[in-house]
C-alpha cells in the first residue's frame, strides 16, 4: 500500500510517500526555522502563509523523488491536528483537494500518533508489543504503554510545559537561538552538567507525570543569582539539559519497574534527537529491553513520513473505518480519539 502523506502542523511543510508503513519512497521537508530564528519563535499567521507558498513545490518534489505515478498511490494521509490551525488547514485542504481530484481515500492522522509510528520507518524487523513510548516534543510529553499500534494507555503526561518547550524557553533565557533543543545541546557540549543543580520535579509523587515549569523558574533564578558575573552559558545549558533528561529518564525507569512485561522502549518526537537523553535511556535499558529511536534525526522532528506510517497502521488495525474523513482540529486528544 503506497500512501502519500502531508504534514503541516507547525512550521514544517512536508510531503512523503511511504510503502506499507516502513519503506520511505520519498520525504521532503521544508523548514521555516531560519525565518523564525530571527524572531525568536514561530508566528502562526506567518507560518500559515509560508505553508501556502511551500506546499506545491514540496508536493511535486516528493512525487518526483518517489518515481511513482498517481495510479500507484492507494490513499492520502494528512495531519488533522493538533497544531497551529492556519498551518493545519493548508495541509488538510490540499489533501482533500488531491483526494477528490485523484479519487483516493483520505485518512486523517493525529500528529502524536505520527510520532508514535516513527520508529517503524526504514526498519527491516518488527517491533514487539507491549512497548513503552516516550513522545517528547515542543507541544506534548506523553508516556504510552501500547499493546498494538492503536491500543494503549496514556500512563504519564506533562502537567504544564512540554519537554521541548522547556528547552525552547531555557534557550531564550540563555540568549541561545530558536529552536532551543539543538542550541542547548550544542552549548552543553562545552559545559559541565554538574556545575548547577536543578531540583528533580514531582520527586515525592508516586506518579508518572511530568512537570517542567519549575525547572524553567530554577534556571531563571540561577541566572539572576549570578548578578553582575559573566553568565556561564555552557555550564547552565549542560546542567539544564541534564535536569530535563534526568526527569524524563527517572519516569521511564519507574514505568519499566511497574511493567516488567515491556520488551521495547521507543523514544520519539523532537526531543528524542537529544544525544544525552538517548545515552541515559540506553543505560537504563537492560540487555532484554530494546531501545528504538527513529532511524534518522529527520524522523524525530516533524515530517510527513511518520504520518504515512501512522495512516498505514490505522488502516491495518481499523480497516476502512480509517477512511472516515475527520475534521481539521487545532486541539484534539489522542487518548479520546484513538488509543484507548
Ligand atoms: O516534534 P517536533 O519537531 O515538533 C512538535 O511536535 O512540537 O519537536 C520540536 C521540539 C522543539 O521544542 C525543539 O527544541 C525540540 O523538539 N528539539 C530538541 C532537539 N531537537 C529538537 N530538544 C532537545 N534536543 C534536541 N537535539
Ligand atoms: Zn511533532
GROMACS .gro file of C-alpha atoms and ligand atoms in nm:
model
  367
    1UNK     CA    1   0.000   0.000   0.000
    2UNK     CA    2   0.153   0.336  -0.107
    3UNK     CA    3   0.037   0.635   0.097
    4UNK     CA    4   0.103   0.997   0.007
    5UNK     CA    5   0.123   1.185   0.338
    6UNK     CA    6   0.112   1.555   0.423
    7UNK     CA    7   0.225   1.719   0.750
    8UNK     CA    8   0.182   2.092   0.811
    9UNK     CA    9   0.101   2.119   1.182
   10UNK     CA   10   0.353   2.393   1.266
   11UNK     CA   11   0.638   2.550   1.068
   12UNK     CA   12   0.744   2.249   0.859
   13UNK     CA   13   0.585   2.173   0.521
   14UNK     CA   14   0.638   1.808   0.447
   15UNK     CA   15   0.515   1.552   0.193
   16UNK     CA   16   0.621   1.188   0.184
   17UNK     CA   17   0.530   0.869   0.004
   18UNK     CA   18   0.552   0.564   0.227
   19UNK     CA   19   0.506   0.200   0.128
   20UNK     CA   20   0.344  -0.037   0.378
   21UNK     CA   21   0.424   0.175   0.683
   22UNK     CA   22   0.800   0.131   0.674
   23UNK     CA   23   0.957   0.197   0.334
   24UNK     CA   24   1.005   0.567   0.265
   25UNK     CA   25   0.997   0.621  -0.114
   26UNK     CA   26   1.037   0.995  -0.066
   27UNK     CA   27   1.020   1.252   0.210
   28UNK     CA   28   1.063   1.625   0.153
   29UNK     CA   29   1.067   1.864   0.448
   30UNK     CA   30   1.077   2.239   0.403
   31UNK     CA   31   1.151   2.403   0.735
   32UNK     CA   32   1.090   2.765   0.834
   33UNK     CA   33   1.345   2.753   1.117
   34UNK     CA   34   1.568   3.014   0.953
   35UNK     CA   35   1.273   3.256   0.922
   36UNK     CA   36   1.170   3.219   1.285
   37UNK     CA   37   1.520   3.209   1.432
   38UNK     CA   38   1.548   3.584   1.381
   39UNK     CA   39   1.212   3.634   1.554
   40UNK     CA   40   1.280   3.404   1.849
   41UNK     CA   41   0.984   3.172   1.781
   42UNK     CA   42   0.702   3.080   1.543
   43UNK     CA   43   0.449   3.346   1.439
   44UNK     CA   44   0.137   3.143   1.349
   45UNK     CA   45  -0.005   3.367   1.073
   46UNK     CA   46   0.332   3.390   0.904
   47UNK     CA   47   0.386   3.014   0.932
   48UNK     CA   48   0.048   2.950   0.761
   49UNK     CA   49   0.124   3.196   0.478
   50UNK     CA   50   0.460   3.025   0.419
   51UNK     CA   51   0.289   2.684   0.420
   52UNK     CA   52   0.075   2.801   0.125
   53UNK     CA   53   0.386   2.908  -0.063
   54UNK     CA   54   0.585   2.587   0.000
   55UNK     CA   55   0.305   2.329  -0.034
   56UNK     CA   56   0.306   2.271  -0.411
   57UNK     CA   57   0.686   2.267  -0.464
   58UNK     CA   58   0.720   2.020  -0.175
   59UNK     CA   59   0.438   1.801  -0.315
   60UNK     CA   60   0.591   1.795  -0.662
   61UNK     CA   61   0.935   1.724  -0.515
   62UNK     CA   62   0.804   1.425  -0.318
   63UNK     CA   63   0.625   1.279  -0.622
   64UNK     CA   64   0.934   1.322  -0.838
   65UNK     CA   65   1.169   1.171  -0.578
   66UNK     CA   66   0.947   0.865  -0.529
   67UNK     CA   67   0.939   0.795  -0.904
   68UNK     CA   68   0.583   0.666  -0.879
   69UNK     CA   69   0.268   0.789  -1.053
   70UNK     CA   70  -0.072   0.886  -0.909
   71UNK     CA   71  -0.209   0.549  -1.027
   72UNK     CA   72   0.023   0.374  -0.782
   73UNK     CA   73  -0.092   0.577  -0.482
   74UNK     CA   74  -0.357   0.399  -0.276
   75UNK     CA   75  -0.452   0.665  -0.021
   76UNK     CA   76  -0.377   1.015   0.101
   77UNK     CA   77  -0.296   1.082   0.467
   78UNK     CA   78  -0.284   1.417   0.642
   79UNK     CA   79  -0.221   1.552   0.991
   80UNK     CA   80  -0.561   1.677   1.108
   81UNK     CA   81  -0.435   1.814   1.443
   82UNK     CA   82  -0.329   1.918   1.695
   83UNK     CA   83  -0.122   2.213   1.583
   84UNK     CA   84  -0.149   2.569   1.453
   85UNK     CA   85  -0.491   2.595   1.293
   86UNK     CA   86  -0.385   2.804   0.991
   87UNK     CA   87  -0.093   2.572   0.916
   88UNK     CA   88  -0.309   2.261   0.957
   89UNK     CA   89  -0.570   2.400   0.717
   90UNK     CA   90  -0.313   2.429   0.438
   91UNK     CA   91  -0.234   2.057   0.467
   92UNK     CA   92  -0.588   1.932   0.513
   93UNK     CA   93  -0.727   2.147   0.230
   94UNK     CA   94  -0.454   2.026  -0.005
   95UNK     CA   95  -0.518   1.664   0.098
   96UNK     CA   96  -0.895   1.695   0.044
   97UNK     CA   97  -0.843   1.856  -0.298
   98UNK     CA   98  -0.597   1.583  -0.405
   99UNK     CA   99  -0.822   1.305  -0.274
  100UNK     CA  100  -1.117   1.441  -0.469
  101UNK     CA  101  -0.919   1.510  -0.787
  102UNK     CA  102  -0.744   1.171  -0.797
  103UNK     CA  103  -1.030   0.976  -0.634
  104UNK     CA  104  -0.827   0.842  -0.345
  105UNK     CA  105  -0.944   0.763   0.007
  106UNK     CA  106  -0.836   1.012   0.275
  107UNK     CA  107  -0.700   0.927   0.620
  108UNK     CA  108  -0.685   1.195   0.893
  109UNK     CA  109  -0.400   1.132   1.139
  110UNK     CA  110  -0.339   1.265   1.491
  111UNK     CA  111   0.004   1.435   1.494
  112UNK     CA  112   0.123   1.248   1.805
  113UNK     CA  113   0.018   0.916   1.652
  114UNK     CA  114   0.254   1.008   1.369
  115UNK     CA  115   0.542   1.045   1.618
  116UNK     CA  116   0.442   0.715   1.784
  117UNK     CA  117   0.473   0.543   1.443
  118UNK     CA  118   0.810   0.700   1.351
  119UNK     CA  119   1.033   0.412   1.483
  120UNK     CA  120   0.888   0.182   1.211
  121UNK     CA  121   1.027   0.398   0.928
  122UNK     CA  122   1.318   0.237   0.748
  123UNK     CA  123   1.349  -0.076   0.962
  124UNK     CA  124   1.354  -0.437   0.843
  125UNK     CA  125   1.250  -0.613   1.166
  126UNK     CA  126   0.923  -0.574   1.357
  127UNK     CA  127   0.897  -0.411   1.700
  128UNK     CA  128   0.724  -0.621   1.967
  129UNK     CA  129   0.426  -0.509   2.172
  130UNK     CA  130   0.369  -0.440   2.459
  131UNK     CA  131   0.606  -0.147   2.449
  132UNK     CA  132   0.661   0.188   2.617
  133UNK     CA  133   0.674   0.501   2.404
  134UNK     CA  134   0.801   0.831   2.539
  135UNK     CA  135   0.689   1.101   2.297
  136UNK     CA  136   0.852   1.435   2.381
  137UNK     CA  137   0.819   1.738   2.155
  138UNK     CA  138   0.751   2.110   2.168
  139UNK     CA  139   0.378   2.054   2.222
  140UNK     CA  140   0.346   1.740   2.435
  141UNK     CA  141   0.531   1.499   2.664
  142UNK     CA  142   0.346   1.169   2.692
  143UNK     CA  143   0.433   0.818   2.801
  144UNK     CA  144   0.222   0.540   2.646
  145UNK     CA  145   0.200   0.174   2.733
  146UNK     CA  146   0.092   0.021   2.399
  147UNK     CA  147  -0.040  -0.323   2.325
  148UNK     CA  148  -0.078  -0.257   1.950
  149UNK     CA  149  -0.038   0.041   1.717
  150UNK     CA  150  -0.381   0.178   1.806
  151UNK     CA  151  -0.437   0.033   2.152
  152UNK     CA  152  -0.276   0.150   2.470
  153UNK     CA  153  -0.290   0.360   2.784
  154UNK     CA  154  -0.152   0.704   2.849
  155UNK     CA  155   0.038   0.638   3.172
  156UNK     CA  156   0.219   0.974   3.204
  157UNK     CA  157   0.177   1.324   3.069
  158UNK     CA  158   0.307   1.671   3.141
  159UNK     CA  159   0.107   1.887   3.378
  160UNK     CA  160   0.245   2.213   3.240
  161UNK     CA  161   0.516   2.276   2.979
  162UNK     CA  162   0.632   2.013   2.732
  163UNK     CA  163   0.996   1.898   2.744
  164UNK     CA  164   1.075   2.066   2.409
  165UNK     CA  165   0.906   2.384   2.529
  166UNK     CA  166   1.135   2.379   2.837
  167UNK     CA  167   1.437   2.356   2.604
  168UNK     CA  168   1.300   2.642   2.391
  169UNK     CA  169   1.223   2.870   2.688
  170UNK     CA  170   1.553   2.784   2.858
  171UNK     CA  171   1.746   2.867   2.541
  172UNK     CA  172   1.571   3.201   2.514
  173UNK     CA  173   1.672   3.285   2.875
  174UNK     CA  174   2.032   3.193   2.792
  175UNK     CA  175   2.029   3.404   2.474
  176UNK     CA  176   2.059   3.096   2.252
  177UNK     CA  177   1.874   3.072   1.917
  178UNK     CA  178   1.539   2.904   1.844
  179UNK     CA  179   1.472   2.610   1.840
  180UNK     CA  180   1.614   2.570   2.188
  181UNK     CA  181   1.674   2.194   2.195
  182UNK     CA  182   1.954   2.180   1.937
  183UNK     CA  183   2.111   2.508   2.059
  184UNK     CA  184   2.115   2.399   2.426
  185UNK     CA  185   2.257   2.061   2.321
  186UNK     CA  186   2.532   2.237   2.123
  187UNK     CA  187   2.622   2.484   2.401
  188UNK     CA  188   2.618   2.199   2.656
  189UNK     CA  189   2.898   2.017   2.473
  190UNK     CA  190   3.145   2.266   2.627
  191UNK     CA  191   2.983   2.268   2.971
  192UNK     CA  192   2.975   2.074   3.297
  193UNK     CA  193   2.635   1.916   3.373
  194UNK     CA  194   2.717   1.913   3.746
  195UNK     CA  195   2.801   2.285   3.764
  196UNK     CA  196   2.445   2.375   3.866
  197UNK     CA  197   2.198   2.153   4.044
  198UNK     CA  198   1.830   2.183   3.948
  199UNK     CA  199   1.560   2.011   4.157
  200UNK     CA  200   1.403   1.690   4.026
  201UNK     CA  201   1.036   1.774   3.952
  202UNK     CA  202   0.750   1.590   4.131
  203UNK     CA  203   1.011   1.395   4.327
  204UNK     CA  204   0.783   1.299   4.614
  205UNK     CA  205   0.493   1.189   4.394
  206UNK     CA  206   0.421   0.831   4.307
  207UNK     CA  207   0.309   0.927   3.958
  208UNK     CA  208   0.446   0.901   3.606
  209UNK     CA  209   0.352   1.259   3.518
  210UNK     CA  210   0.599   1.527   3.422
  211UNK     CA  211   0.640   1.892   3.511
  212UNK     CA  212   0.890   2.127   3.352
  213UNK     CA  213   0.775   2.474   3.455
  214UNK     CA  214   0.964   2.458   3.788
  215UNK     CA  215   1.290   2.382   3.609
  216UNK     CA  216   1.238   2.688   3.393
  217UNK     CA  217   1.191   2.903   3.705
  218UNK     CA  218   1.502   2.749   3.864
  219UNK     CA  219   1.703   2.844   3.556
  220UNK     CA  220   1.568   3.198   3.577
  221UNK     CA  221   1.682   3.227   3.942
  222UNK     CA  222   2.020   3.069   3.869
  223UNK     CA  223   2.078   3.338   3.604
  224UNK     CA  224   1.951   3.612   3.836
  225UNK     CA  225   2.174   3.495   4.123
  226UNK     CA  226   2.480   3.545   3.908
  227UNK     CA  227   2.411   3.922   3.926
  228UNK     CA  228   2.698   4.103   3.751
  229UNK     CA  229   2.910   3.795   3.688
  230UNK     CA  230   2.956   3.666   3.335
  231UNK     CA  231   2.690   3.406   3.253
  232UNK     CA  232   2.847   3.058   3.227
  233UNK     CA  233   2.621   2.966   2.933
  234UNK     CA  234   2.778   2.626   2.861
  235UNK     CA  235   2.758   2.509   3.223
  236UNK     CA  236   2.399   2.632   3.261
  237UNK     CA  237   2.299   2.469   2.930
  238UNK     CA  238   2.461   2.137   3.030
  239UNK     CA  239   2.304   2.137   3.379
  240UNK     CA  240   1.959   2.238   3.248
  241UNK     CA  241   1.972   1.973   2.973
  242UNK     CA  242   2.075   1.712   3.231
  243UNK     CA  243   1.786   1.812   3.461
  244UNK     CA  244   1.527   1.771   3.180
  245UNK     CA  245   1.673   1.437   3.070
  246UNK     CA  246   1.702   1.312   3.429
  247UNK     CA  247   1.331   1.380   3.489
  248UNK     CA  248   1.232   1.202   3.165
  249UNK     CA  249   1.455   0.901   3.240
  250UNK     CA  250   1.353   0.870   3.604
  251UNK     CA  251   0.987   0.839   3.494
  252UNK     CA  252   1.079   0.577   3.234
  253UNK     CA  253   1.267   0.380   3.497
  254UNK     CA  254   0.963   0.378   3.723
  255UNK     CA  255   0.737   0.274   3.433
  256UNK     CA  256   0.966  -0.018   3.345
  257UNK     CA  257   0.961  -0.135   3.708
  258UNK     CA  258   0.580  -0.126   3.704
  259UNK     CA  259   0.551  -0.301   3.368
  260UNK     CA  260   0.804  -0.586   3.355
  261UNK     CA  261   0.621  -0.730   3.050
  262UNK     CA  262   0.763  -0.447   2.835
  263UNK     CA  263   1.042  -0.553   2.600
  264UNK     CA  264   1.092  -0.234   2.398
  265UNK     CA  265   1.125   0.135   2.477
  266UNK     CA  266   1.063   0.386   2.199
  267UNK     CA  267   1.185   0.745   2.218
  268UNK     CA  268   1.011   0.974   1.967
  269UNK     CA  269   0.935   1.342   1.898
  270UNK     CA  270   1.175   1.633   1.853
  271UNK     CA  271   1.340   1.583   2.195
  272UNK     CA  272   1.432   1.224   2.101
  273UNK     CA  273   1.704   1.381   1.883
  274UNK     CA  274   1.887   1.469   2.205
  275UNK     CA  275   2.207   1.268   2.237
  276UNK     CA  276   2.233   1.295   2.618
  277UNK     CA  277   1.875   1.168   2.654
  278UNK     CA  278   1.944   0.876   2.418
  279UNK     CA  279   2.257   0.786   2.617
  280UNK     CA  280   2.078   0.799   2.953
  281UNK     CA  281   1.782   0.590   2.828
  282UNK     CA  282   2.027   0.347   2.664
  283UNK     CA  283   2.196   0.294   3.001
  284UNK     CA  284   1.857   0.233   3.162
  285UNK     CA  285   1.753  -0.036   2.915
  286UNK     CA  286   1.899  -0.371   3.013
  287UNK     CA  287   2.003  -0.638   2.762
  288UNK     CA  288   1.647  -0.775   2.745
  289UNK     CA  289   1.493  -0.436   2.662
  290UNK     CA  290   1.544  -0.289   2.315
  291UNK     CA  291   1.569   0.088   2.280
  292UNK     CA  292   1.443   0.221   1.947
  293UNK     CA  293   1.471   0.576   1.822
  294UNK     CA  294   1.373   0.693   1.472
  295UNK     CA  295   1.633   0.572   1.220
  296UNK     CA  296   1.732   0.926   1.118
  297UNK     CA  297   1.718   1.259   1.301
  298UNK     CA  298   1.477   1.380   1.030
  299UNK     CA  299   1.212   1.139   1.160
  300UNK     CA  300   1.246   1.273   1.519
  301UNK     CA  301   1.120   1.621   1.436
  302UNK     CA  302   0.806   1.688   1.232
  303UNK     CA  303   0.793   1.506   0.898
  304UNK     CA  304   0.529   1.356   0.668
  305UNK     CA  305   0.682   1.006   0.654
  306UNK     CA  306   0.565   0.935   1.010
  307UNK     CA  307   0.211   1.041   0.909
  308UNK     CA  308   0.225   0.795   0.617
  309UNK     CA  309   0.335   0.516   0.852
  310UNK     CA  310   0.065   0.603   1.108
  311UNK     CA  311  -0.206   0.604   0.837
  312UNK     CA  312  -0.097   0.258   0.721
  313UNK     CA  313  -0.115   0.116   1.075
  314UNK     CA  314  -0.455   0.282   1.129
  315UNK     CA  315  -0.583   0.113   0.816
  316UNK     CA  316  -0.427  -0.218   0.917
  317UNK     CA  317  -0.600  -0.217   1.257
  318UNK     CA  318  -0.924  -0.034   1.176
  319UNK     CA  319  -0.989  -0.134   0.815
  320UNK     CA  320  -1.190   0.108   0.603
  321UNK     CA  321  -1.306   0.293   0.918
  322UNK     CA  322  -0.969   0.470   0.889
  323UNK     CA  323  -1.102   0.637   0.573
  324UNK     CA  324  -1.374   0.830   0.751
  325UNK     CA  325  -1.296   1.195   0.677
  326UNK     CA  326  -1.236   1.379   1.000
  327UNK     CA  327  -1.238   1.749   1.074
  328UNK     CA  328  -0.928   1.963   1.100
  329UNK     CA  329  -0.883   2.048   1.466
  330UNK     CA  330  -0.621   2.261   1.645
  331UNK     CA  331  -0.666   2.072   1.971
  332UNK     CA  332  -0.751   1.702   1.990
  333UNK     CA  333  -0.666   1.439   2.246
  334UNK     CA  334  -0.510   1.119   2.114
  335UNK     CA  335  -0.643   0.938   2.418
  336UNK     CA  336  -1.003   1.023   2.330
  337UNK     CA  337  -0.977   0.976   1.957
  338UNK     CA  338  -0.767   0.667   1.914
  339UNK     CA  339  -0.563   0.489   2.178
  340UNK     CA  340  -0.800   0.351   2.440
  341LIG     O1  341   0.828   1.704   1.728
  341LIG     P1  342   0.872   1.841   1.696
  341LIG     O2  343   0.952   1.864   1.570
  341LIG     O3  344   0.752   1.941   1.690
  341LIG     C1  345   0.643   1.934   1.775
  341LIG     O4  346   0.557   1.846   1.753
  341LIG     O5  347   0.646   2.016   1.870
  341LIG     O6  348   0.957   1.890   1.823
  341LIG     C2  349   1.015   2.016   1.828
  341LIG     C3  350   1.080   2.031   1.965
  341LIG     C4  351   1.133   2.171   1.991
  341LIG     O7  352   1.088   2.214   2.118
  341LIG     C5  353   1.284   2.153   1.989
  341LIG     O8  354   1.353   2.244   2.074
  341LIG     C6  355   1.298   2.010   2.036
  341LIG     O9  356   1.191   1.941   1.977
  341LIG     N1  357   1.426   1.950   1.990
  341LIG     C7  358   1.522   1.908   2.074
  341LIG     C8  359   1.630   1.867   1.993
  341LIG     N2  360   1.595   1.884   1.862
  341LIG     C9  361   1.469   1.935   1.863
  341LIG     N3  362   1.526   1.904   2.208
  341LIG    C10  363   1.639   1.857   2.265
  341LIG     N4  364   1.748   1.819   2.196
  341LIG    C11  365   1.748   1.820   2.061
  341LIG     N5  366   1.857   1.781   1.994
  342LIG    ZN1  367   0.573   1.695   1.636
   0.00000   0.00000   0.00000
